[in-house]
DNA sequence: AACACCTCCAACCGCAGTAAT
DNA sequence: GATTACTGCGGTTGGAGGTGT
């Protein structure tokens, strides 16, 4: 039903707008207002299609457009709105005065999405990558860290998992004192601990211990689900091991989508400063807890462990799971794949493969 | 200086929804 | 109800400018 594209019409200009064209468009709209975009270019003396004129006006020439960098507050707002609305850029833009849908979409794709991925957060679901969470549990269990288990996992793990595993092994091999389970599961969420930071920082700044019972409880739960997985990997279910963890999340997720919840990612807010500065970045502050509130008992319980370990379907960019080695990897996907190889090199080195 | 590669964003494209006929 | 005209939306692209080698 859609109209034919502008390119079908002969003699119409494409590409970047000149200052002269901009001025013609502005002058015309100031005199006659906008609308009737199809007729506008003819009346305004522009060799452009109406669509192009509308886009130029709404995305660039409109007087109420706010130019310049996004503030942290705007960034936080975008993340919150995206969590509720998804890729409804126009809906998001309507709540950010002066920003266009195109601008927000670009900013999401070039900045925020990448930032979330680096933090180990799925930019589509806004939840921590549960597969990474599980790997931390697997690696933390000394009795399960043996060759058969890891070889079995090799075919299931996606590159992000392997990347994390490689980081952990690198840490372990460089510093025997550094206790991986403590670093991963005590007193602050794993994705904030490890993923946003370079490997060497994660290794050299292990957090202090914490006796918070909630964290200890999670340790037990993670251990329990790991053991269940170990005994029956394909039929693993969260149902039996996480009955209490997501109680609050069910309530929160049942909220109307019209209301925008305050950032609260679950049951375990960060309590301590870890001898360092507390996170004040509002962006990071949204992801300080352990379990995302949009993960419910229902949807966790229905996940099989196998599906968690394979490439997540929620991931917007399919993960490259090939075993090709990229020594000079230029893209993030390539680096992930490269890290997968490094993991198995490390496993080989310590005699597990 | 020259080249390769990367990032960013303005602009394009195709499709869907809706109003008008 | 079918068709046409128009507008809006979201995904994608291409090129300018920046950075690294």
PDB file of N, CA, C and O in Angstrom, chain A residues 8 45 68 74 97 110 157 176 213 285 308 347:
ATOM      1  N   UNK A   8      12.257   6.872  -7.194  1.00  0.00           N
ATOM      2  CA  UNK A   8      11.588   6.526  -8.441  1.00  0.00           C
ATOM      3  C   UNK A   8      11.251   7.764  -9.276  1.00  0.00           C
ATOM      4  O   UNK A   8      10.947   7.665 -10.447  1.00  0.00           O
ATOM      5  N   UNK A  45       9.597  25.301  -4.146  1.00  0.00           N
ATOM      6  CA  UNK A  45      10.661  25.397  -5.149  1.00  0.00           C
ATOM      7  C   UNK A  45      11.839  24.486  -4.865  1.00  0.00           C
ATOM      8  O   UNK A  45      12.990  24.818  -5.151  1.00  0.00           O
ATOM      9  N   UNK A  68      23.406  18.753  20.361  1.00  0.00           N
ATOM     10  CA  UNK A  68      24.462  18.493  21.336  1.00  0.00           C
ATOM     11  C   UNK A  68      24.353  17.140  22.006  1.00  0.00           C
ATOM     12  O   UNK A  68      23.453  16.355  21.728  1.00  0.00           O
ATOM     13  N   UNK A  74      19.322  12.296  30.408  1.00  0.00           N
ATOM     14  CA  UNK A  74      18.627  11.888  29.188  1.00  0.00           C
ATOM     15  C   UNK A  74      18.918  10.423  28.869  1.00  0.00           C
ATOM     16  O   UNK A  74      18.029   9.663  28.479  1.00  0.00           O
ATOM     17  N   UNK A  97      11.866  16.093  25.335  1.00  0.00           N
ATOM     18  CA  UNK A  97      11.675  17.324  24.581  1.00  0.00           C
ATOM     19  C   UNK A  97      12.941  17.735  23.821  1.00  0.00           C
ATOM     20  O   UNK A  97      14.032  17.730  24.384  1.00  0.00           O
ATOM     21  N   UNK A 110      24.616   3.465  18.749  1.00  0.00           N
ATOM     22  CA  UNK A 110      26.053   3.717  18.750  1.00  0.00           C
ATOM     23  C   UNK A 110      26.654   3.811  20.148  1.00  0.00           C
ATOM     24  O   UNK A 110      27.842   3.624  20.313  1.00  0.00           O
ATOM     25  N   UNK A 157      28.347 -23.428  25.023  1.00  0.00           N
ATOM     26  CA  UNK A 157      28.583 -22.062  25.438  1.00  0.00           C
ATOM     27  C   UNK A 157      28.623 -21.122  24.259  1.00  0.00           C
ATOM     28  O   UNK A 157      29.139 -21.440  23.215  1.00  0.00           O
ATOM     29  N   UNK A 176      47.077 -16.845  42.352  1.00  0.00           N
ATOM     30  CA  UNK A 176      46.450 -17.993  42.995  1.00  0.00           C
ATOM     31  C   UNK A 176      45.630 -17.579  44.208  1.00  0.00           C
ATOM     32  O   UNK A 176      44.738 -18.276  44.641  1.00  0.00           O
ATOM     33  N   UNK A 213      23.507 -11.763  54.188  1.00  0.00           N
ATOM     34  CA  UNK A 213      22.857 -13.069  54.031  1.00  0.00           C
ATOM     35  C   UNK A 213      22.199 -13.243  52.672  1.00  0.00           C
ATOM     36  O   UNK A 213      22.081 -14.358  52.188  1.00  0.00           O
ATOM     37  N   UNK A 285      23.814   2.927  37.826  1.00  0.00           N
ATOM     38  CA  UNK A 285      23.003   2.690  39.004  1.00  0.00           C
ATOM     39  C   UNK A 285      21.764   1.873  38.684  1.00  0.00           C
ATOM     40  O   UNK A 285      21.176   1.260  39.549  1.00  0.00           O
ATOM     41  N   UNK A 308      19.674 -21.495  27.805  1.00  0.00           N
ATOM     42  CA  UNK A 308      20.463 -20.405  28.368  1.00  0.00           C
ATOM     43  C   UNK A 308      21.890 -20.448  27.868  1.00  0.00           C
ATOM     44  O   UNK A 308      22.524 -19.425  27.700  1.00  0.00           O
ATOM     45  N   UNK A 347      42.363 -23.809  28.908  1.00  0.00           N
ATOM     46  CA  UNK A 347      41.956 -25.117  29.429  1.00  0.00           C
ATOM     47  C   UNK A 347      43.010 -26.151  29.098  1.00  0.00           C
ATOM     48  O   UNK A 347      43.339 -27.013  29.917  1.00  0.00           O
TER      49      UNK A 347
END
